[in-house]
Amino acid sequence: MAQGERGTTPASSTPTAADLVRARDRLLGAGAGTRSAGPSGHRLGPSALREALADLHEFWLTAHAAQAGVGGRGEGVALLAVGGLGRRELVPFSDLDLVLVHDGRKSVEAVAERLWYPLWNSGVGLDHSVRTVGEALDVASHDLRTALGLLDARHMAGDAEVTVRLATAAREQWRTGVRKRLGGLSESVRQRWARSGEVAHWVEPDLKHGRGGLRDLAILDALALAQLIDRPGQEVRAAHTLLLDTRTELRRVARRPRDVLRPQDGDEIAGALGLADRFALARALSGAGRSIAYALDVALRATGATTPARKILGVLRRAPERRPLDEGVVLHGAEVALARDADPGRDPGLLLRVAAAAGRTGHPIAPSALTRLGESAPEPRAPWPAEVRQDLVALLGSGEGLTDVVEALDRTGLWARLFPEWGAVRDLPPRDAAHAWTVDRHLVRATAHAARLVTSVSRPDLLLIGALLHDLGKGRGQDHSVVGAALATQVGARLGLPEPDVATLSAMVRHHLLLPHTATRRDVTDESTVHRVVDTLGGDPVLLELLHALAEADSVATGPGVWTDWKARLITELVGQCRLAMAGVALPDPEPLDEAQLALAESAAAAGKPDIRVDTVDRLATVTLVAEDLPGVLSRAAGVLALNSLEVHGATVGTHAGVAISAFSVTPRFGSMPDPALLREQFARAVSGSLPLAEKLAAKERDYGGRAEDAPEPKVLWFDHEAGGPDSASVVMELRCADRIGLLHLVADALERSGVDVLWARVATLGGSAVDSFCFAAGTAPGWRRAVEVAVLDAAR
């Protein structure tokens, strides 16, 4: 500490705690209208201020420790600093973390009282302990916070040999015992994240405790000290400096210990750091938080902290199992990785298959896979192939798993390869106070919530894509709905959507605020209000239901209290009035069978045995299975396809010449199409009842990862084909649910067991969602419709 900073204290006397507080206040500019200044009156930058505060407190503690009786070399007593002072990262108004270490002498309690009392009396925050070296190590052995703190221990006063002994032993104890503590370390980190939120994407980030904050940097340093990971790189160190400088300026502005940055403090802090405004600061902090959080995620996985310990048989440890998840994608241990023969450079869909598998299973993508994909995965050529678009929709429909997958892809530049437009909203802070997240995280969270609502719409693919894009026009200086609609048209065309779907997607983005604004600002029962909405939407009932679901997803992802029962009720009432004005929803219709399929049916009828035909174009195939028109043919045909890992994207069912015809549009999940002869043999066995489909499909679903716990609740809708009430000549039942292995087999089996004779069916798989329509004769028994619905819903769950 410079001589001029000691105030009026005579050089021959020991400075008091009051002197310490006055000198600290001078550094912080405590007087009204003053700025934090050094001895020459110039304002100290955040780094220089921390250095000055560390020097000031170290000088005072050294002098006061001698007066309190902390002896020198050979006396067996030492004063150590841990925490911010130990690291010389002392920010304004930090507590002093001090440890008085001794060799067991009884007089140490009196020394401690003389040390601590002046600090307590002056109001300086103090976290203190008095221990022998053995006691300190014992506490550290079972208290994680103490163990991490001792890694920063630095000598302040007294017998330096005691300090060296404790610091050396604490570091060695950490290195040798860290692997046993990794599980507890990972759990404590995640509990802290749950309490404090994130630094990245949050409007009011906790710079110290939040995910991606300064506490996480301490964990990275501790893992590096144990030689489990490399020292954090330059990007993480730059993030550390920004967070530390921001925290320093926040406390200087607030004049009290605060770690949560509020928007109203942002402009002043940004100015002190040389940034344009609070929005520039928020964007920089979000990027910094993402860098640190990603580094710690990778570190915890690399050390095995997030993976349950594998059992050891004798002295041999089994290698992690490699289980196929999709074509070119495997689960390696607890990470989604590339298959050994996968070639990202020649497979434009591999990137999204990896991402979709990670989202579906909840397992992270292996860093090595991200590196390989980043080096060689091409941007899908526009228009995207249908199967690549399906994988995108499957990823977007993965729910909460989507957030971490998008973060990993974005950190490695892969997300921008899919959506170049994303750069304008990345880490973009919101201008609306109701928003709790940056714009990019809001879009991802809205999409994750939309995944819970896919059964409320007939086009779940458009709902998910629209949720991802609805605020993409922000940050461009114009009406974001108008700009976003143009961007949605651009993206939709690149994804290969048909022109009517592109128009619907663009209209979703253009009008995503129409329902909430109208419902909360106008009379929803007023006929003119209803017709205004209907006319704006062009009388399109599909667009109406998409906007209804998007309004909820958008509101829930905005922040707490934005989606309320009152708002939901108003919007639902408005939508109901609009549906009446639109005069209903068009019924699904069967798709016609082509001449080749009819000819196959006639051939099977003449031969009197089941048959199949496979027509393949690239990876997309049409499999037509024909057999005598008896109950169970549809479910068994679908079961054979699922058993061979064929993913059904569409299906049509009909009859001709007394033969049931089931035509499926499929792609293989792995490898190439199976041999048609194998399919024919299995189909014949399934029809005869000698192939145990249910047992084999249940085992296959377990191998594939099972059903998602947060899958949306399945929903059934009924449409009457003819006028005359619910028991008309025929009905169409539409099932909306999450797709799963053998879904069509299970649903068709449930219908067949309910005594339903399916006249035709139309199946559509949209990413991870299924929208399947079945037409059959209406029943006459009381409650028949409810009985069928219950059976189908049970099968779909």
XYZ file of C-alpha atoms in Angstrom, residues 53-733:
681
model
C -7.805 -3.353 -2.522
C -5.690 -6.498 -2.182
C -2.600 -4.415 -1.310
C -4.568 -2.360 1.211
C -6.031 -5.343 3.069
C -2.787 -7.301 2.940
C -0.873 -4.347 4.399
C -3.400 -3.928 7.203
C -3.567 -7.641 8.006
C 0.212 -7.949 8.093
C 0.579 -5.048 10.492
C -2.381 -6.000 12.667
C -1.391 -9.685 12.852
C 1.945 -8.736 14.356
C 0.220 -6.574 16.963
C -2.268 -9.389 17.732
C 0.535 -11.810 18.506
C 0.904 -13.799 15.305
C 4.608 -14.597 15.589
C 7.183 -14.977 12.869
C 9.262 -17.891 11.669
C 9.347 -20.845 13.990
C 6.434 -19.610 16.126
C 3.970 -22.170 14.707
C 1.153 -19.706 13.891
C 0.259 -18.314 10.466
C -2.513 -16.187 8.972
C -3.719 -17.345 5.530
C -6.054 -15.731 3.042
C -8.296 -17.811 0.802
C -11.069 -16.765 -1.569
C -10.765 -13.454 -3.404
C -7.913 -12.125 -1.273
C -6.070 -15.423 -1.639
C -6.308 -15.111 -5.423
C -5.684 -11.340 -5.308
C -9.075 -10.878 -6.985
C -10.580 -8.844 -4.166
C -13.651 -7.012 -5.474
C -15.273 -4.146 -3.536
C -17.177 -5.087 -0.356
C -15.998 -8.696 -0.412
C -15.790 -10.611 2.829
C -12.293 -11.437 3.976
C -11.819 -15.237 4.003
C -9.113 -15.851 6.615
C -7.702 -18.943 8.309
C -5.518 -18.809 11.439
C -3.437 -21.985 11.349
C -1.402 -23.156 14.347
C 0.528 -26.107 15.683
C -1.801 -26.812 18.624
C -0.827 -24.088 21.068
C -3.501 -23.070 23.586
C -2.875 -19.322 23.367
C -4.103 -19.154 19.786
C -7.727 -18.376 20.757
C -6.642 -15.103 22.380
C -4.623 -14.254 19.275
C -7.653 -14.990 17.101
C -9.909 -12.741 19.183
C -7.438 -9.854 18.866
C -7.357 -10.476 15.084
C -11.086 -10.760 14.396
C -12.599 -8.292 16.847
C -11.436 -5.019 15.180
C -12.777 -6.223 11.828
C -16.154 -7.174 13.317
C -16.343 -3.851 15.126
C -15.650 -1.851 11.947
C -18.227 -3.673 9.846
C -15.753 -5.412 7.531
C -17.225 -8.719 6.327
C -15.308 -11.672 7.707
C -15.387 -15.431 7.145
C -12.835 -16.936 9.526
C -11.663 -20.152 11.109
C -8.958 -21.276 13.557
C -7.482 -24.745 12.939
C -4.399 -26.860 13.114
C -2.998 -28.171 9.835
C -4.512 -31.577 10.567
C -7.924 -30.114 11.431
C -7.962 -28.040 8.260
C -7.125 -31.059 6.130
C -9.742 -33.165 7.912
C -12.464 -30.582 7.237
C -11.330 -30.311 3.623
C -11.564 -34.083 3.223
C -15.340 -34.005 3.583
C -16.290 -30.361 2.888
C -15.959 -29.482 -0.796
C -16.073 -25.718 -0.280
C -13.204 -25.861 2.212
C -11.168 -28.125 -0.064
C -11.551 -25.739 -3.006
C -10.816 -22.718 -0.825
C -7.518 -24.119 0.440
C -6.313 -24.456 -3.162
C -6.086 -20.629 -3.204
C -4.414 -20.311 0.200
C -1.840 -17.497 0.373
C 0.383 -16.463 3.269
C -0.449 -13.176 4.983
C 1.551 -13.135 8.220
C 3.310 -15.310 10.812
C 5.214 -18.542 10.301
C 5.432 -19.092 6.541
C 6.469 -22.730 7.038
C 3.027 -23.481 8.490
C 1.383 -21.930 5.441
C 3.557 -23.931 3.062
C 2.832 -27.147 4.958
C -0.938 -26.671 4.814
C -1.079 -25.371 1.248
C 1.131 -28.175 -0.061
C -0.779 -30.871 1.822
C -4.165 -29.440 0.733
C -3.159 -29.472 -2.940
C -1.759 -32.984 -2.681
C -4.891 -34.202 -0.880
C -7.007 -32.689 -3.652
C -4.935 -34.289 -6.425
C -4.945 -37.766 -4.900
C -8.573 -37.795 -3.803
C -10.323 -35.792 -6.487
C -11.657 -38.745 -8.484
C -13.627 -39.953 -5.476
C -15.167 -36.488 -5.171
C -16.152 -35.950 -8.804
C -19.736 -37.132 -8.327
C -20.294 -34.802 -5.376
C -18.581 -31.979 -7.227
C -20.832 -32.407 -10.262
C -23.951 -32.599 -8.088
C -23.041 -29.440 -6.143
C -22.429 -27.583 -9.392
C -25.819 -28.558 -10.804
C -27.619 -27.672 -7.583
C -25.990 -24.236 -7.677
C -27.023 -23.792 -11.308
C -30.591 -24.712 -10.425
C -30.631 -22.052 -7.675
C -28.838 -19.275 -9.550
C -29.686 -19.736 -13.223
C -27.298 -18.870 -16.030
C -24.959 -16.022 -16.847
C -25.550 -16.586 -20.546
C -28.986 -15.650 -21.876
C -30.314 -14.284 -18.560
C -31.472 -10.664 -18.361
C -30.336 -10.456 -14.711
C -27.332 -12.803 -14.470
C -25.667 -13.857 -11.228
C -22.034 -13.205 -12.122
C -20.631 -15.349 -9.322
C -22.932 -18.309 -8.760
C -24.766 -18.620 -12.082
C -23.941 -21.234 -14.691
C -20.956 -19.872 -16.571
C -19.991 -17.568 -13.680
C -16.912 -17.093 -11.543
C -17.609 -20.130 -9.345
C -17.422 -22.319 -12.441
C -14.033 -20.872 -13.273
C -12.810 -21.916 -9.824
C -13.992 -25.475 -10.580
C -12.108 -25.462 -13.899
C -8.940 -24.281 -12.163
C -9.318 -26.949 -9.485
C -9.705 -29.708 -12.094
C -6.674 -28.375 -13.956
C -4.666 -28.295 -10.713
C -5.517 -31.982 -10.265
C -4.219 -32.524 -13.830
C -7.555 -33.945 -14.963
C -7.965 -31.299 -17.684
C -5.773 -28.742 -19.401
C -5.620 -25.195 -18.127
C -8.530 -23.121 -19.490
C -7.694 -21.523 -22.839
C -7.551 -17.915 -23.884
C -11.281 -17.644 -24.666
C -12.207 -18.777 -21.146
C -9.577 -16.507 -19.577
C -10.947 -13.528 -21.510
C -14.420 -14.441 -20.255
C -13.026 -14.588 -16.715
C -11.602 -11.073 -17.024
C -14.896 -9.666 -18.337
C -16.935 -11.250 -15.535
C -14.489 -10.135 -12.876
C -14.345 -6.574 -14.236
C -18.137 -6.419 -14.445
C -18.513 -7.702 -10.895
C -15.975 -5.125 -9.698
C -17.834 -2.255 -11.365
C -21.222 -3.554 -10.213
C -20.154 -3.430 -6.583
C -18.487 -0.071 -7.049
C -21.746 1.321 -8.478
C -24.028 -0.420 -5.954
C -21.749 0.374 -2.983
C -22.613 -2.956 -1.432
C -21.966 -6.675 -2.054
C -24.100 -7.548 -5.095
C -23.509 -10.170 -7.744
C -26.759 -10.009 -9.765
C -26.509 -7.474 -12.578
C -29.740 -5.537 -13.158
C -30.487 -3.808 -16.472
C -30.753 -0.385 -14.782
C -27.085 -0.610 -13.749
C -25.924 -1.745 -17.149
C -25.259 1.573 -18.886
C -22.967 2.945 -16.170
C -21.021 -0.305 -15.912
C -20.769 -0.597 -19.691
C -19.337 2.916 -19.864
C -16.725 2.077 -17.235
C -15.688 -0.966 -19.276
C -15.540 0.931 -22.568
C -18.679 -0.648 -24.055
C -21.409 1.247 -25.909
C -24.369 0.549 -23.627
C -26.050 -2.051 -21.421
C -27.104 -4.059 -24.451
C -23.514 -4.387 -25.623
C -22.517 -5.394 -22.095
C -25.322 -7.953 -21.848
C -24.365 -9.495 -25.177
C -20.695 -9.710 -24.175
C -21.569 -11.278 -20.806
C -23.824 -13.824 -22.460
C -21.011 -14.890 -24.765
C -18.602 -15.074 -21.829
C -21.016 -17.162 -19.775
C -21.520 -19.558 -22.667
C -17.758 -20.035 -23.065
C -17.275 -20.881 -19.389
C -20.383 -23.077 -19.095
C -19.442 -25.062 -22.190
C -15.864 -25.505 -20.963
C -17.092 -26.824 -17.611
C -19.661 -29.126 -19.227
C -16.947 -30.675 -21.379
C -14.582 -30.880 -18.400
C -17.107 -32.651 -16.161
C -17.855 -35.172 -18.900
C -14.156 -35.691 -19.702
C -13.367 -36.448 -16.074
C -16.313 -38.809 -15.732
C -17.972 -36.593 -13.126
C -21.350 -36.905 -14.838
C -21.131 -40.666 -15.491
C -21.926 -43.329 -12.893
C -18.870 -45.379 -12.045
C -18.637 -48.587 -14.052
C -18.264 -51.802 -12.178
C -14.829 -53.345 -12.311
C -14.549 -57.089 -12.803
C -11.250 -58.157 -11.283
C -8.681 -55.734 -12.669
C -10.360 -55.263 -16.052
C -12.652 -52.340 -16.841
C -15.056 -52.874 -19.700
C -14.866 -50.451 -22.587
C -17.940 -48.258 -23.023
C -20.696 -49.930 -25.016
C -21.408 -48.622 -28.528
C -25.148 -48.842 -29.194
C -26.629 -47.739 -32.561
C -29.026 -44.806 -32.383
C -29.395 -43.911 -36.050
C -27.566 -44.283 -39.335
C -23.953 -43.333 -38.559
C -24.793 -42.452 -34.932
C -24.025 -44.460 -31.785
C -24.258 -44.025 -28.045
C -20.700 -44.441 -26.775
C -20.809 -44.681 -23.006
C -22.852 -41.640 -22.007
C -22.195 -39.554 -25.148
C -23.658 -39.461 -28.647
C -20.814 -40.192 -31.062
C -20.187 -41.012 -34.705
C -20.117 -44.602 -35.862
C -16.679 -45.808 -36.903
C -17.575 -45.838 -40.600
C -19.488 -42.524 -40.594
C -18.242 -39.940 -43.098
C -19.545 -36.432 -42.324
C -18.153 -35.024 -45.563
C -20.291 -37.309 -47.707
C -23.403 -37.437 -45.563
C -25.209 -34.059 -45.345
C -27.840 -35.460 -43.006
C -25.408 -36.859 -40.426
C -25.142 -33.614 -38.454
C -28.882 -33.447 -37.815
C -29.150 -37.168 -37.096
C -26.496 -36.760 -34.411
C -28.283 -33.709 -33.003
C -31.694 -35.394 -33.097
C -30.316 -38.486 -31.329
C -28.781 -36.301 -28.608
C -32.024 -34.398 -28.130
C -34.125 -37.562 -28.069
C -31.940 -39.495 -25.616
C -30.814 -36.577 -23.440
C -27.162 -37.557 -23.848
C -24.623 -34.884 -24.865
C -22.762 -34.942 -28.165
C -19.175 -36.113 -27.740
C -16.617 -33.299 -28.261
C -14.758 -35.491 -30.761
C -17.946 -35.842 -32.810
C -18.499 -32.087 -32.748
C -14.914 -31.553 -33.896
C -15.248 -33.975 -36.819
C -18.595 -32.520 -37.833
C -17.194 -29.011 -37.585
C -14.268 -29.902 -39.792
C -16.117 -31.685 -42.566
C -19.931 -31.641 -42.294
C -21.314 -29.700 -45.281
C -24.243 -27.326 -45.145
C -27.247 -29.229 -46.536
C -27.794 -28.173 -50.126
C -31.027 -26.278 -50.730
C -33.665 -27.501 -50.970
C -33.013 -29.911 -48.118
C -33.863 -33.562 -48.766
C -37.051 -34.683 -47.038
C -35.192 -37.028 -44.665
C -32.846 -34.227 -43.517
C -35.839 -31.991 -42.864
C -37.437 -34.816 -40.886
C -34.333 -35.019 -38.696
C -34.514 -31.269 -38.069
C -38.131 -31.563 -36.962
C -37.235 -34.546 -34.770
C -34.533 -32.417 -33.101
C -36.888 -29.476 -32.592
C -39.454 -31.813 -31.074
C -37.060 -33.215 -28.473
C -38.332 -30.867 -25.727
C -35.979 -29.842 -22.932
C -33.133 -31.760 -24.548
C -33.123 -29.212 -27.378
C -31.465 -26.454 -25.339
C -28.161 -28.198 -24.666
C -27.968 -29.585 -28.195
C -28.423 -26.165 -29.817
C -25.888 -24.688 -27.394
C -23.307 -27.317 -28.325
C -23.913 -26.842 -32.051
C -23.833 -23.073 -31.757
C -20.611 -23.079 -29.724
C -18.890 -25.026 -32.497
C -20.319 -23.046 -35.438
C -22.543 -25.878 -36.638
C -25.861 -24.206 -35.839
C -24.932 -21.212 -38.012
C -24.151 -23.678 -40.800
C -27.793 -24.762 -40.654
C -29.269 -21.319 -39.927
C -26.981 -18.486 -41.109
C -29.673 -16.002 -40.038
C -29.081 -16.915 -36.375
C -26.118 -14.570 -35.972
C -28.338 -11.488 -35.635
C -30.088 -12.862 -32.526
C -27.200 -14.742 -30.894
C -26.789 -13.398 -27.328
C -29.074 -10.485 -28.294
C -30.530 -8.937 -25.113
C -34.256 -8.165 -25.204
C -35.594 -4.623 -25.319
C -38.836 -5.618 -23.604
C -38.666 -5.778 -19.803
C -41.011 -8.788 -19.745
C -38.379 -10.986 -21.393
C -36.113 -12.914 -19.036
C -33.855 -14.377 -21.744
C -31.751 -13.317 -24.685
C -33.580 -13.597 -28.000
C -31.771 -16.743 -29.138
C -32.458 -18.593 -25.899
C -36.081 -17.387 -25.964
C -36.514 -18.951 -29.410
C -35.049 -22.263 -28.259
C -37.164 -22.301 -25.094
C -40.299 -21.481 -27.083
C -39.543 -24.398 -29.397
C -38.955 -26.716 -26.442
C -42.342 -25.766 -24.993
C -44.007 -26.089 -28.398
C -42.873 -29.724 -28.375
C -45.376 -30.273 -25.553
C -48.161 -28.877 -27.719
C -47.647 -30.841 -30.937
C -50.738 -32.952 -30.331
C -52.885 -29.800 -30.377
C -52.155 -29.125 -34.065
C -52.405 -31.031 -37.310
C -49.001 -29.773 -38.498
C -46.522 -30.259 -35.654
C -43.616 -29.758 -38.048
C -44.738 -26.222 -38.900
C -45.421 -25.439 -35.232
C -41.877 -26.395 -34.237
C -40.182 -24.603 -37.121
C -42.390 -21.537 -36.612
C -41.573 -21.435 -32.888
C -37.860 -21.498 -33.716
C -38.178 -18.630 -36.213
C -40.903 -16.388 -34.780
C -38.545 -13.707 -33.356
C -35.733 -14.178 -35.869
C -36.386 -10.685 -37.240
C -35.295 -8.955 -34.019
C -32.100 -6.936 -33.816
C -32.408 -5.564 -37.357
C -33.886 -2.134 -36.653
C -37.320 -2.795 -38.213
C -40.655 -4.391 -37.295
C -39.444 -7.851 -36.309
C -42.681 -9.530 -37.413
C -42.355 -8.175 -40.953
C -38.631 -8.860 -41.210
C -39.132 -12.261 -39.602
C -41.836 -13.243 -42.110
C -39.430 -12.563 -44.972
C -36.712 -14.570 -43.228
C -39.173 -17.414 -42.585
C -39.957 -17.511 -46.313
C -36.225 -17.689 -47.029
C -35.619 -20.431 -44.463
C -38.716 -22.420 -45.418
C -37.700 -22.504 -49.077
C -34.178 -23.582 -48.124
C -35.598 -26.391 -45.972
C -37.484 -27.688 -49.007
C -40.999 -27.102 -47.684
C -43.748 -27.025 -50.325
C -44.864 -23.523 -51.308
C -48.161 -23.672 -49.345
C -46.219 -24.678 -46.210
C -43.725 -21.859 -46.759
C -46.641 -19.430 -46.974
C -48.130 -20.827 -43.739
C -44.766 -20.609 -41.970
C -44.294 -17.008 -43.078
C -47.817 -16.123 -41.928
C -47.144 -17.706 -38.519
C -44.151 -15.432 -37.998
C -45.901 -12.360 -39.402
C -48.948 -12.821 -37.166
C -47.493 -14.532 -34.084
C -48.690 -11.647 -31.888
C -52.151 -11.391 -33.444
C -54.032 -13.654 -31.022
C -52.493 -12.451 -27.716
C -52.733 -8.783 -28.713
C -56.321 -9.120 -29.933
C -57.503 -11.247 -26.999
C -56.039 -8.938 -24.341
C -56.927 -5.618 -25.984
C -60.310 -6.201 -27.622
C -63.690 -7.776 -26.903
C -63.301 -11.390 -28.045
C -67.074 -11.789 -28.340
C -67.412 -8.813 -30.698
C -68.265 -10.057 -34.200
C -66.058 -7.418 -35.837
C -63.087 -8.560 -33.731
C -63.613 -12.176 -34.759
C -63.953 -11.346 -38.460
C -60.866 -9.156 -38.320
C -58.819 -12.138 -37.128
C -60.438 -14.535 -39.600
C -59.835 -12.165 -42.512
C -56.237 -11.563 -41.456
C -55.616 -15.312 -41.480
C -57.413 -15.822 -44.773
C -59.932 -18.162 -43.159
C -57.227 -20.824 -42.674
C -58.113 -23.089 -39.694
C -54.684 -24.791 -39.748
C -52.929 -21.427 -39.389
C -55.342 -20.537 -36.574
C -54.501 -23.623 -34.503
C -50.784 -23.129 -35.154
C -50.957 -19.536 -33.899
C -52.950 -20.687 -30.855
C -50.200 -23.116 -29.833
C -47.447 -20.632 -30.712
C -49.047 -17.949 -28.527
C -48.710 -20.238 -25.501
C -45.160 -21.361 -26.333
C -44.051 -17.768 -26.934
C -45.576 -16.515 -23.692
C -44.238 -19.328 -21.509
C -40.741 -18.771 -22.922
C -40.884 -15.014 -22.323
C -40.705 -15.047 -18.546
C -42.565 -15.810 -15.317
C -46.166 -14.626 -15.162
C -46.519 -13.860 -18.886
C -48.756 -16.875 -19.624
C -51.654 -16.690 -17.171
C -54.984 -18.496 -16.861
C -56.698 -15.230 -17.760
C -54.691 -14.828 -20.955
C -55.111 -18.485 -21.890
C -58.878 -18.285 -21.374
C -59.229 -15.164 -23.524
C -57.181 -16.595 -26.384
C -59.026 -19.911 -26.260
C -62.369 -18.099 -26.426
C -61.188 -15.994 -29.354
C -59.942 -19.063 -31.221
C -63.231 -20.850 -30.605
C -65.192 -17.935 -32.074
C -62.861 -17.839 -35.074
C -63.255 -21.568 -35.673
C -67.015 -21.163 -35.819
C -66.624 -18.337 -38.284
C -64.324 -20.484 -40.423
C -67.034 -23.169 -40.556
C -65.067 -26.207 -39.491
C -61.989 -28.128 -40.519
C -61.660 -30.138 -43.710
C -61.708 -33.920 -43.288
C -58.625 -35.941 -44.142
C -59.092 -37.947 -47.328
C -57.622 -41.284 -48.408
C -54.812 -41.303 -50.939
C -55.439 -43.400 -54.068
C -53.561 -46.631 -54.692
C -51.578 -46.753 -57.935
C -51.871 -49.343 -60.735
C -48.767 -51.272 -59.650
C -50.192 -51.732 -56.153
C -53.540 -52.878 -57.539
C -51.780 -55.347 -59.828
C -49.820 -56.728 -56.866
C -53.125 -57.232 -55.019
C -54.627 -59.163 -57.931
C -51.490 -61.342 -58.148
C -51.631 -62.096 -54.407
C -55.343 -62.909 -54.652
C -54.658 -65.356 -57.474
C -51.736 -66.966 -55.630
C -53.614 -67.073 -52.322
C -50.627 -65.932 -50.237
C -49.128 -62.679 -48.932
C -46.700 -60.737 -51.107
C -44.661 -57.538 -51.045
C -43.162 -55.033 -53.466
C -40.278 -52.626 -52.681
C -39.597 -49.530 -54.816
C -36.493 -47.571 -53.761
C -35.222 -44.108 -54.679
C -32.015 -43.277 -52.765
C -32.820 -43.994 -49.093
C -36.587 -43.463 -49.503
C -38.591 -46.571 -50.309
C -42.212 -47.517 -50.835
C -43.041 -50.937 -49.383
C -46.369 -52.426 -50.437
C -47.597 -55.446 -48.491
C -50.683 -57.375 -49.597
C -52.556 -60.229 -47.933
C -56.069 -61.617 -47.622
C -58.368 -58.935 -46.178
C -58.658 -60.230 -42.625
C -58.426 -58.428 -39.270
C -54.843 -57.829 -38.175
C -53.168 -57.391 -41.562
C -52.432 -53.671 -41.108
C -50.950 -54.041 -37.618
C -48.791 -57.003 -38.636
C -47.518 -55.272 -41.756
C -46.553 -52.234 -39.688
C -44.925 -54.471 -37.083
C -42.691 -56.173 -39.651
C -41.440 -52.804 -40.897
C -40.672 -51.612 -37.341
C -38.889 -54.878 -36.597
C -36.545 -54.158 -39.509
C -35.797 -50.596 -38.299
C -37.775 -49.004 -41.117
C -39.109 -45.584 -40.146
C -42.585 -44.954 -41.564
C -43.123 -41.445 -42.963
C -46.490 -42.103 -44.587
C -48.917 -44.910 -45.329
C -52.060 -45.603 -47.281
C -54.356 -48.567 -46.739
C -57.082 -49.924 -48.964
C -58.633 -53.094 -50.375
C -58.878 -54.576 -53.878
C -60.042 -57.962 -55.124
C -60.564 -59.167 -51.557
C -56.990 -58.296 -50.650
C -55.824 -55.748 -48.064
C -53.189 -53.389 -49.443
C -50.836 -51.531 -47.070
C -48.399 -49.132 -48.782
C -45.749 -47.500 -46.605
C -43.246 -44.750 -47.363
C -40.165 -45.666 -45.305
C -36.488 -44.987 -44.753
C -34.075 -47.349 -42.984
C -32.868 -46.074 -39.613
C -29.548 -47.859 -40.151
C -27.729 -49.062 -43.242
C -29.634 -49.986 -46.386
C -33.030 -51.506 -47.090
C -33.457 -55.105 -45.889
C -33.727 -57.893 -48.437
C -37.319 -58.031 -49.827
C -37.206 -61.815 -49.425
C -36.640 -61.382 -45.682
C -39.565 -58.943 -45.439
C -41.780 -61.357 -47.417
C -40.867 -64.281 -45.127
C -41.459 -62.268 -41.939
C -44.740 -60.838 -43.247
C -46.027 -64.310 -44.056
C -45.087 -65.497 -40.552
C -46.725 -62.421 -38.996
C -49.953 -63.021 -40.919
C -49.966 -66.664 -39.851
C -49.288 -65.697 -36.227
C -45.956 -67.537 -35.878
C -43.850 -64.353 -35.461
C -44.030 -62.892 -31.889
C -44.149 -59.261 -32.969
C -45.141 -57.700 -29.644
C -42.267 -59.316 -27.746
C -39.651 -58.464 -30.353
C -40.818 -54.847 -30.748
C -40.786 -54.245 -26.996
C -37.150 -55.400 -26.858
C -36.279 -53.221 -29.829
C -37.805 -50.147 -28.205
C -35.724 -50.729 -25.071
C -32.567 -50.974 -27.182
C -33.415 -47.769 -29.006
C -33.720 -45.775 -25.801
C -37.306 -46.255 -24.703
C -40.044 -43.654 -24.664
C -39.345 -40.077 -23.674
C -40.641 -39.253 -20.208
C -41.741 -35.749 -21.246
C -43.519 -36.808 -24.445
C -46.713 -34.826 -25.136
C -49.973 -36.486 -24.166
C -51.586 -38.198 -27.179
C -54.803 -36.708 -28.488
C -57.678 -38.144 -30.544
C -60.014 -36.116 -32.770
C -63.183 -37.402 -34.450
C -64.667 -36.335 -37.771
C -68.058 -37.518 -39.022
C -68.096 -38.408 -42.693
C -71.780 -37.844 -43.217
C -74.357 -35.562 -41.694
C -76.602 -36.989 -39.043
C -74.745 -36.960 -35.756
C -72.018 -38.937 -34.073
C -73.208 -42.344 -35.252
C -73.123 -41.673 -38.990
C -72.220 -44.315 -41.554
C -68.448 -43.846 -41.194
C -66.069 -41.753 -39.160
C -62.465 -40.609 -39.330
C -60.392 -40.845 -36.170
